Amino acid sequence: MVMPRFVRPKEGDSESSPNLYVANCGPAVGLSFDTIASAFSSFGEVKGVYAADESGARVIVSFLEPASAHSAFIALNGRPCPHLGGRSLHIRHSILQPPSSRGMASVPVSLNASDLNIPGLYLFHDFISAVEEEQLLQAVDTGSWISLSKRRVQHYGYKFCYDTRNVDTKQHLGALPSFVSFILERISLSPDIPEKLDLDQLTVNEYPPGVGLSPHIDTHSAFEGLIFSLSLAGPCIMEFRRYIAGSWVPKTASRSDTEVENPNSCSEVPRKAIYLPPRSMLLLSGEARCAWHHYIPHHKIDKVNKTTIRRGSRRVSFTFRKGWRLENHLPWVQVRRGPCECEFPQYCDSQSQT
């Protein structure tokens, strides 16, 4: 079944739409779709509640009548909802995207990062062995998974918050697990990696077949300049997009970019794609980390040039990052000493707030 896609309405069309985009609401914050539908049904008949993206904290509430959606917007936007535990909701109108406009032209897929000509992007094939891959998978499968709307995750070092795309500094989970020590050592000893960091945050994602990742840039204010992503078990295609006007996901859930709500909503952007095989390590640094959105299409089958590749029963990624440090030698947290000094302010949440 193909899930409907929703986009931000044009100016003046808001009140004619029966659909609402609701942030700070969803399974990731302890609210089931049935609970959400029941809370909004007091304003009129609810046709359905859908996940707006993979965060689990943003949903689409679709009413039968536009007037019902407008009444719910007036009553609940920016206000606590008593039927949802007093949670404050951040709402905007949304419209269903016609099926004829959903498609985007395919992008040629490269096998090597150098072919994409994106500064700061590196791909290291066979970074680990097949035996090491199996050991890593066994290690995480003995741990506790957190279920999101479409995938499972584990956090080490610091918990990652999907509604703010930031780490939770109040939940320091301890040192990174011993089963990744050889990876950290291999990174530190690699002559091909331009900078060495004391990585202290790890997110493990498990993607079922057909599940991808919405376009995003990892928040500048949360992490330092290098992000490593190790692919295990199954392959995928990762696409990179450079939105000329700039875009970033704010710390609060009161705003959200259209491309997060609907990754196919903008076609006139530079787009490049790379194939990530199992056991490969992707490094995002510089421009690739700070200015290009990365995105995994929601496909069960990928086209790599003239070859058709099925993704497999699961894909697991290990994403390593490093948080920023406060002054006065306080513990590792995500807050920096001052605004980010990167060369891409239009994509930077830190500089956009100064």
XYZ file of N, CA, C and O in Angstrom, residues 83-232:
600
model
N -6.567 16.202 25.989
C -6.824 14.794 25.665
C -5.551 14.056 25.258
O -5.593 12.851 25.027
N -4.430 14.776 25.156
C -3.144 14.159 24.822
C -2.119 14.445 25.915
O -0.971 14.783 25.655
N -2.574 14.351 27.142
C -1.689 14.523 28.287
C -1.186 15.934 28.478
O -0.138 16.140 29.101
N -1.885 16.928 27.934
C -1.461 18.312 28.069
C -0.307 18.689 27.173
O 0.291 19.767 27.330
N 0.029 17.840 26.203
C 1.148 18.118 25.302
C 0.809 19.283 24.379
O -0.274 19.328 23.786
N 1.732 20.233 24.242
C 1.548 21.363 23.336
C 1.817 20.920 21.903
O 2.846 20.309 21.613
N 0.901 21.227 21.018
C 0.992 20.800 19.628
C 1.346 21.982 18.731
O 0.952 23.124 19.004
N 2.071 21.696 17.681
C 2.454 22.717 16.712
C 1.911 22.261 15.358
O 2.320 21.233 14.827
N 0.969 23.023 14.840
C 0.126 22.564 13.737
C 0.193 23.536 12.562
O 0.311 24.751 12.744
N 0.111 22.992 11.374
C -0.133 23.805 10.183
C -1.017 23.009 9.241
O -1.112 21.780 9.325
N -1.671 23.709 8.318
C -2.493 23.030 7.328
C -1.602 22.324 6.314
O -0.448 22.711 6.089
N -2.132 21.282 5.725
C -1.385 20.505 4.754
C -2.350 20.007 3.690
O -3.551 19.861 3.945
N -1.850 19.765 2.487
C -2.711 19.274 1.410
C -2.134 17.983 0.840
O -0.927 17.756 0.874
N -3.007 17.153 0.316
C -2.602 15.899 -0.304
C -1.954 16.184 -1.652
O -2.509 16.922 -2.473
N -0.773 15.633 -1.862
C -0.070 15.842 -3.125
C -0.660 14.923 -4.190
O -0.780 13.712 -3.976
N -1.041 15.450 -5.342
C -1.602 14.609 -6.405
C -0.594 13.552 -6.836
O 0.601 13.827 -6.938
N -1.064 12.329 -7.111
C -0.149 11.259 -7.514
C 0.679 11.600 -8.743
O 1.821 11.197 -8.855
N 0.130 12.374 -9.670
C 0.846 12.666 -10.913
C 2.079 13.510 -10.700
O 2.970 13.559 -11.544
N 2.183 14.202 -9.541
C 3.323 15.094 -9.299
C 4.339 14.504 -8.327
O 5.284 15.171 -7.948
N 4.173 13.252 -7.935
C 5.039 12.685 -6.911
C 6.385 12.237 -7.449
O 7.362 12.211 -6.745
N 6.412 11.818 -8.666
C 7.630 11.219 -9.172
C 8.729 12.228 -9.419
O 8.493 13.373 -9.718
N 9.967 11.769 -9.280
C 11.123 12.587 -9.615
C 12.028 11.756 -10.502
O 12.092 10.530 -10.397
N 12.702 12.419 -11.412
C 13.601 11.705 -12.304
C 14.693 11.017 -11.500
O 15.163 11.531 -10.493
N 15.064 9.822 -11.942
C 16.104 9.086 -11.248
C 17.448 9.783 -11.410
O 17.677 10.534 -12.363
N 18.329 9.528 -10.455
C 19.654 10.137 -10.444
C 20.678 9.043 -10.709
O 20.592 7.962 -10.126
N 21.665 9.277 -11.577
C 22.725 8.274 -11.767
C 23.396 7.965 -10.442
O 23.670 8.851 -9.637
N 23.664 6.697 -10.213
C 24.223 6.246 -8.945
C 25.710 5.959 -9.107
O 26.108 5.191 -9.983
N 26.515 6.590 -8.259
C 27.961 6.387 -8.289
C 28.365 5.305 -7.295
O 27.693 5.092 -6.278
N 29.468 4.645 -7.572
C 30.005 3.628 -6.675
C 31.117 4.172 -5.790
O 31.459 3.560 -4.785
N 31.665 5.319 -6.174
C 32.767 5.933 -5.425
C 32.422 7.380 -5.111
O 31.845 8.095 -5.938
N 32.787 7.843 -3.917
C 32.471 9.199 -3.493
C 33.142 10.244 -4.370
O 32.592 11.323 -4.598
N 34.325 9.939 -4.868
C 35.051 10.920 -5.687
C 34.283 11.280 -6.956
O 34.437 12.379 -7.492
N 33.433 10.368 -7.438
C 32.670 10.639 -8.654
C 31.589 11.681 -8.439
O 31.116 12.303 -9.396
N 31.168 11.891 -7.192
C 30.091 12.845 -6.909
C 30.594 14.279 -6.849
O 29.798 15.215 -6.980
N 31.873 14.460 -6.597
C 32.459 15.797 -6.525
C 31.761 16.659 -5.467
O 31.467 17.833 -5.690
N 31.509 16.056 -4.300
C 30.983 16.793 -3.153
C 32.116 16.930 -2.146
O 32.563 15.924 -1.575
N 32.627 18.121 -1.908
C 33.746 18.290 -0.969
C 33.423 17.733 0.417
O 32.359 18.009 0.971
N 34.328 16.934 0.948
C 34.153 16.397 2.291
C 33.438 15.070 2.359
O 33.225 14.547 3.455
N 33.071 14.490 1.207
C 32.386 13.201 1.194
C 33.378 12.093 0.855
O 34.093 12.165 -0.144
N 33.421 11.053 1.697
C 34.327 9.926 1.493
C 33.565 8.622 1.709
O 32.667 8.546 2.560
N 33.917 7.589 0.955
C 33.353 6.266 1.155
C 34.487 5.247 1.159
O 35.251 5.156 0.192
N 34.596 4.492 2.250
C 35.644 3.488 2.396
C 35.006 2.103 2.296
O 34.258 1.687 3.186
N 35.278 1.409 1.200
C 34.730 0.076 0.985
C 35.428 -0.940 1.890
O 36.611 -0.805 2.203
N 34.663 -1.963 2.315
C 35.214 -3.045 3.138
C 36.002 -2.503 4.325
O 37.118 -2.931 4.611
N 35.388 -1.552 5.041
C 36.037 -0.972 6.213
C 36.169 -2.009 7.323
O 37.078 -1.934 8.157
N 35.235 -2.958 7.358
C 35.321 -4.075 8.288
C 35.171 -5.372 7.492
O 34.741 -5.354 6.329
N 35.496 -6.503 8.109
C 35.379 -7.803 7.449
C 33.987 -8.385 7.661
O 33.202 -7.903 8.493
N 33.675 -9.446 6.926
C 32.388 -10.117 7.081
C 32.248 -10.714 8.479
O 31.159 -10.711 9.068
N 33.328 -11.221 9.033
C 33.293 -11.773 10.394
C 33.014 -10.664 11.408
O 32.193 -10.824 12.329
N 33.676 -9.529 11.258
C 33.437 -8.398 12.164
C 32.015 -7.882 12.033
O 31.382 -7.490 13.031
N 31.494 -7.864 10.816
C 30.108 -7.440 10.591
C 29.142 -8.323 11.380
O 28.234 -7.820 12.061
N 29.334 -9.628 11.312
C 28.455 -10.556 12.014
C 28.568 -10.362 13.526
O 27.557 -10.420 14.251
N 29.764 -10.105 14.015
C 29.948 -9.883 15.446
C 29.222 -8.621 15.910
O 28.611 -8.595 16.990
N 29.263 -7.572 15.101
C 28.565 -6.334 15.452
C 27.051 -6.541 15.475
O 26.352 -6.050 16.370
N 26.537 -7.264 14.490
C 25.101 -7.513 14.443
C 24.652 -8.342 15.641
O 23.597 -8.074 16.234
N 25.448 -9.334 16.013
C 25.106 -10.138 17.186
C 25.133 -9.294 18.452
O 24.283 -9.462 19.341
N 26.077 -8.359 18.530
C 26.183 -7.516 19.728
C 24.955 -6.637 19.899
O 24.393 -6.529 21.004
N 24.503 -5.988 18.832
C 23.338 -5.098 18.972
C 22.048 -5.897 19.129
O 21.097 -5.438 19.779
N 21.999 -7.095 18.580
C 20.784 -7.900 18.707
C 20.598 -8.450 20.118
O 19.505 -8.906 20.469
N 21.647 -8.420 20.931
C 21.497 -8.790 22.335
C 21.123 -7.588 23.198
O 20.826 -7.743 24.380
N 21.133 -6.392 22.599
C 20.774 -5.176 23.322
C 19.295 -4.864 23.208
O 18.512 -5.627 22.633
N 18.909 -3.729 23.761
C 17.502 -3.309 23.771
C 17.245 -2.306 22.655
O 17.924 -1.277 22.569
N 16.266 -2.597 21.826
C 15.900 -1.713 20.727
C 14.772 -0.774 21.152
O 13.913 -1.141 21.949
N 14.782 0.433 20.607
C 13.693 1.395 20.771
C 12.937 1.451 19.453
O 13.529 1.696 18.401
N 11.643 1.217 19.477
C 10.847 1.178 18.249
C 10.338 2.566 17.892
O 9.680 3.229 18.712
N 10.648 3.017 16.672
C 10.070 4.225 16.111
C 8.940 3.807 15.174
O 8.547 2.650 15.139
N 8.419 4.749 14.388
C 7.258 4.424 13.563
C 7.579 3.387 12.497
O 6.741 2.556 12.172
N 8.813 3.415 11.954
C 9.126 2.506 10.850
C 10.452 1.773 11.019
O 10.814 0.977 10.161
N 11.177 2.046 12.098
C 12.453 1.371 12.282
C 12.770 1.275 13.770
O 12.046 1.833 14.597
N 13.866 0.554 14.102
C 14.296 0.428 15.487
C 15.666 1.083 15.650
O 16.473 1.118 14.704
N 15.934 1.588 16.865
C 17.189 2.283 17.116
C 17.753 1.887 18.466
O 17.039 1.405 19.350
N 19.063 2.092 18.618
C 19.747 2.024 19.901
C 20.655 3.241 20.005
O 21.204 3.693 18.995
N 20.813 3.783 21.219
C 21.652 4.952 21.442
C 22.727 4.622 22.467
O 22.457 3.955 23.474
N 23.915 5.112 22.216
C 25.033 4.941 23.146
C 25.745 6.289 23.300
O 25.819 7.069 22.347
N 26.282 6.531 24.484
C 26.945 7.809 24.754
C 25.949 8.849 25.186
O 25.904 9.260 26.345
N 25.098 9.285 24.239
C 23.998 10.204 24.512
C 22.798 9.770 23.691
O 22.946 9.283 22.563
N 21.621 9.933 24.257
C 20.398 9.624 23.529
C 20.126 10.708 22.493
O 20.249 11.893 22.769
N 19.763 10.304 21.288
C 19.437 11.258 20.226
C 17.936 11.510 20.229
O 17.134 10.581 20.273
N 17.538 12.800 20.212
C 16.125 13.191 20.235
C 15.675 13.521 18.818
O 16.179 14.472 18.213
N 14.718 12.786 18.303
C 14.330 12.951 16.909
C 13.438 14.165 16.678
O 13.383 14.684 15.575
N 12.735 14.626 17.714
C 11.891 15.796 17.500
C 12.705 17.079 17.370
O 12.289 18.040 16.733
N 13.909 17.111 17.969
C 14.774 18.292 17.867
C 16.022 18.039 17.038
O 16.784 18.951 16.773
N 16.252 16.773 16.630
C 17.481 16.363 15.931
C 18.713 16.801 16.738
O 19.652 17.384 16.226
N 18.654 16.524 18.018
C 19.721 16.919 18.923
C 19.911 15.814 19.955
O 19.081 14.910 20.060
N 20.998 15.875 20.736
C 21.196 14.891 21.791
C 20.584 15.388 23.089
O 20.442 16.589 23.311
N 20.205 14.464 23.939
C 19.641 14.789 25.240
C 20.775 14.794 26.262
O 21.259 13.742 26.685
N 21.206 15.980 26.666
C 22.352 16.097 27.562
C 22.043 15.584 28.968
O 22.954 15.338 29.748
N 20.767 15.420 29.299
C 20.396 14.907 30.614
C 20.460 13.385 30.661
O 20.294 12.797 31.722
N 20.662 12.764 29.502
C 20.706 11.307 29.459
C 22.055 10.835 28.935
O 22.167 10.379 27.807
N 23.096 11.024 29.760
C 24.400 10.487 29.401
C 24.388 9.001 29.711
O 24.184 8.580 30.847
N 24.595 8.191 28.694
C 24.441 6.751 28.810
C 25.755 6.039 29.089
O 25.794 4.813 29.117
N 26.830 6.809 29.277
C 28.123 6.206 29.548
C 28.998 6.151 28.311
O 28.682 6.707 27.261
N 30.123 5.478 28.431
C 31.067 5.357 27.317
C 30.470 4.504 26.206
O 29.530 3.729 26.425
N 31.024 4.641 25.002
C 30.572 3.813 23.897
C 30.892 2.351 24.199
O 31.869 2.039 24.886
N 30.093 1.417 23.699
C 30.261 0.007 24.052
C 31.586 -0.564 23.554
O 32.130 -0.132 22.531
N 32.055 -1.563 24.256
C 33.358 -2.152 23.924
C 33.364 -2.830 22.565
O 34.417 -2.936 21.934
N 32.172 -3.253 22.073
C 32.171 -3.976 20.803
C 32.449 -3.076 19.595
O 32.627 -3.571 18.478
N 32.493 -1.727 19.800
C 32.864 -0.835 18.692
C 34.275 -0.285 18.866
O 34.705 0.570 18.089
N 35.010 -0.761 19.862
C 36.346 -0.223 20.121
C 37.270 -0.386 18.916
O 38.055 0.513 18.590
N 37.164 -1.516 18.224
C 38.052 -1.727 17.082
C 37.725 -0.790 15.930
O 38.608 -0.410 15.153
N 36.464 -0.377 15.827
C 36.085 0.590 14.792
C 36.699 1.947 15.105
O 37.262 2.615 14.231
N 36.576 2.379 16.359
C 37.143 3.664 16.760
C 38.656 3.683 16.565
O 39.224 4.693 16.110
N 39.300 2.571 16.885
C 40.747 2.497 16.690
C 41.099 2.554 15.207
O 42.051 3.238 14.804
N 40.327 1.866 14.386
C 40.588 1.863 12.946
C 40.405 3.259 12.355
O 41.144 3.675 11.463
N 39.398 3.987 12.837
C 39.202 5.372 12.389
C 40.396 6.229 12.778
O 40.917 7.012 11.977
N 40.863 6.083 14.020
C 41.953 6.928 14.512
C 43.270 6.640 13.797
O 44.118 7.534 13.670
N 43.443 5.412 13.304
C 44.697 5.031 12.656
C 44.664 5.184 11.138
O 45.697 5.059 10.485
N 43.495 5.458 10.587
C 43.378 5.521 9.128
C 44.073 6.763 8.575
O 43.750 7.894 8.976
N 45.003 6.606 7.632
C 45.666 7.769 7.027
C 44.761 8.514 6.055
O 45.072 9.639 5.653
N 43.622 7.916 5.686
C 42.725 8.530 4.701
C 41.688 9.448 5.341
O 40.964 10.147 4.632
N 41.592 9.438 6.678
C 40.616 10.279 7.369
C 41.298 11.579 7.776
O 42.299 11.561 8.496
N 40.776 12.740 7.312
C 41.496 14.008 7.437
C 41.640 14.540 8.851
O 42.514 15.351 9.124
N 40.777 14.122 9.768
C 40.795 14.684 11.126
C 40.407 13.603 12.113
O 39.593 12.732 11.806
N 40.984 13.623 13.288
C 40.680 12.626 14.311
C 39.830 13.262 15.412
O 40.118 14.365 15.870
N 38.782 12.561 15.826
C 37.910 13.046 16.871
C 37.731 11.961 17.931
O 37.776 10.764 17.633
N 37.507 12.397 19.156
C 37.169 11.488 20.240
C 35.652 11.274 20.190
O 34.890 11.911 20.917
N 35.201 10.389 19.307
C 33.771 10.184 19.081
C 33.100 9.685 20.357
O 33.598 8.772 21.012
N 31.947 10.285 20.707
C 31.309 9.941 21.978
C 29.809 9.702 21.870
O 29.125 9.579 22.885
N 29.266 9.626 20.658
C 27.837 9.355 20.493
C 27.642 8.375 19.346
O 28.242 8.513 18.276
N 26.830 7.352 19.582
C 26.564 6.328 18.579
C 25.067 6.070 18.515
O 24.419 5.853 19.541
N 24.528 6.116 17.298
C 23.146 5.714 17.057
C 23.153 4.521 16.110
O 23.757 4.583 15.037
N 22.514 3.445 16.518
C 22.366 2.261 15.677
C 20.936 2.250 15.140
O 19.973 2.319 15.910
N 20.784 2.212 13.811
C 19.476 2.168 13.171
C 19.297 0.827 12.475
O 20.203 0.362 11.777
N 18.128 0.235 12.623
C 17.773 -0.956 11.859
C 16.618 -0.609 10.931
O 15.536 -0.227 11.378
N 16.852 -0.737 9.622
C 15.854 -0.412 8.611
C 15.270 -1.691 8.016
O 16.011 -2.487 7.426
N 13.962 -1.915 8.122
C 13.338 -3.039 7.419
C 13.324 -2.781 5.916
O 13.595 -1.662 5.462
N 12.994 -3.781 5.098
C 12.942 -3.574 3.645
C 11.986 -2.445 3.258
O 10.872 -2.357 3.776
N 12.436 -1.577 2.389
C 11.592 -0.495 1.891
C 11.597 0.765 2.716
O 11.041 1.786 2.305
N 12.205 0.751 3.905
C 12.223 1.923 4.784
C 13.508 2.710 4.557
O 14.600 2.142 4.518
N 13.365 4.019 4.391
C 14.516 4.881 4.175
C 14.624 5.955 5.233
O 14.267 5.747 6.401
N 15.070 7.142 4.816
C 15.332 8.244 5.740
C 15.007 9.545 5.034
O 15.395 9.752 3.883
N 14.275 10.441 5.692
C 13.917 11.718 5.091
C 15.140 12.610 4.908
O 16.103 12.515 5.673
N 15.114 13.516 3.917
C 16.259 14.416 3.709
C 16.502 15.299 4.928
O 15.573 15.895 5.466
N 17.754 15.372 5.371
C 18.072 16.215 6.521
C 19.575 16.476 6.568
O 20.369 15.777 5.940
N 19.940 17.514 7.315
C 21.327 17.795 7.673
C 21.428 17.629 9.187
O 20.630 18.207 9.928
N 22.373 16.834 9.650
C 22.537 16.692 11.095
C 22.807 18.057 11.713
O 23.649 18.818 11.231
N 22.092 18.369 12.783
C 22.094 19.692 13.374
C 23.512 20.192 13.677
O 24.282 19.519 14.349
N 23.835 21.391 13.173
C 25.176 21.941 13.372
C 25.479 22.175 14.848
O 26.604 21.966 15.306
N 24.471 22.632 15.598
C 24.721 22.999 16.986
C 24.927 21.792 17.891
O 25.393 21.933 19.011
N 24.586 20.603 17.398
C 24.671 19.423 18.244
C 26.011 18.714 18.162
O 26.520 18.227 19.165
N 26.588 18.659 16.948
C 27.748 17.797 16.744
C 28.870 18.519 16.012
O 28.635 19.441 15.233
N 30.077 18.045 16.242
C 31.239 18.588 15.541
C 31.252 18.128 14.090
O 30.310 17.515 13.607
N 32.380 18.406 13.402
C 32.362 18.400 11.956
C 32.380 17.082 11.230
O 32.079 17.055 10.047
N 32.717 15.953 11.868
C 32.787 14.683 11.164
C 31.681 13.750 11.642
O 31.432 13.627 12.842
N 31.027 13.090 10.688
C 30.008 12.100 10.991
C 30.337 10.839 10.204
O 30.523 10.892 8.982
N 30.424 9.711 10.894
C 30.767 8.435 10.276
C 29.538 7.533 10.295
O 28.844 7.446 11.316
N 29.282 6.850 9.185
C 28.151 5.939 9.118
C 28.593 4.620 8.495
O 28.986 4.570 7.329
N 28.513 3.560 9.294
C 28.917 2.223 8.860
C 27.676 1.439 8.471
O 26.728 1.335 9.249
N 27.656 0.888 7.250
C 26.516 0.117 6.753
C 26.749 -1.370 6.970
O 27.811 -1.903 6.619
N 25.742 -2.047 7.530
C 25.833 -3.476 7.800
C 24.613 -4.205 7.221
O 23.535 -3.617 7.086
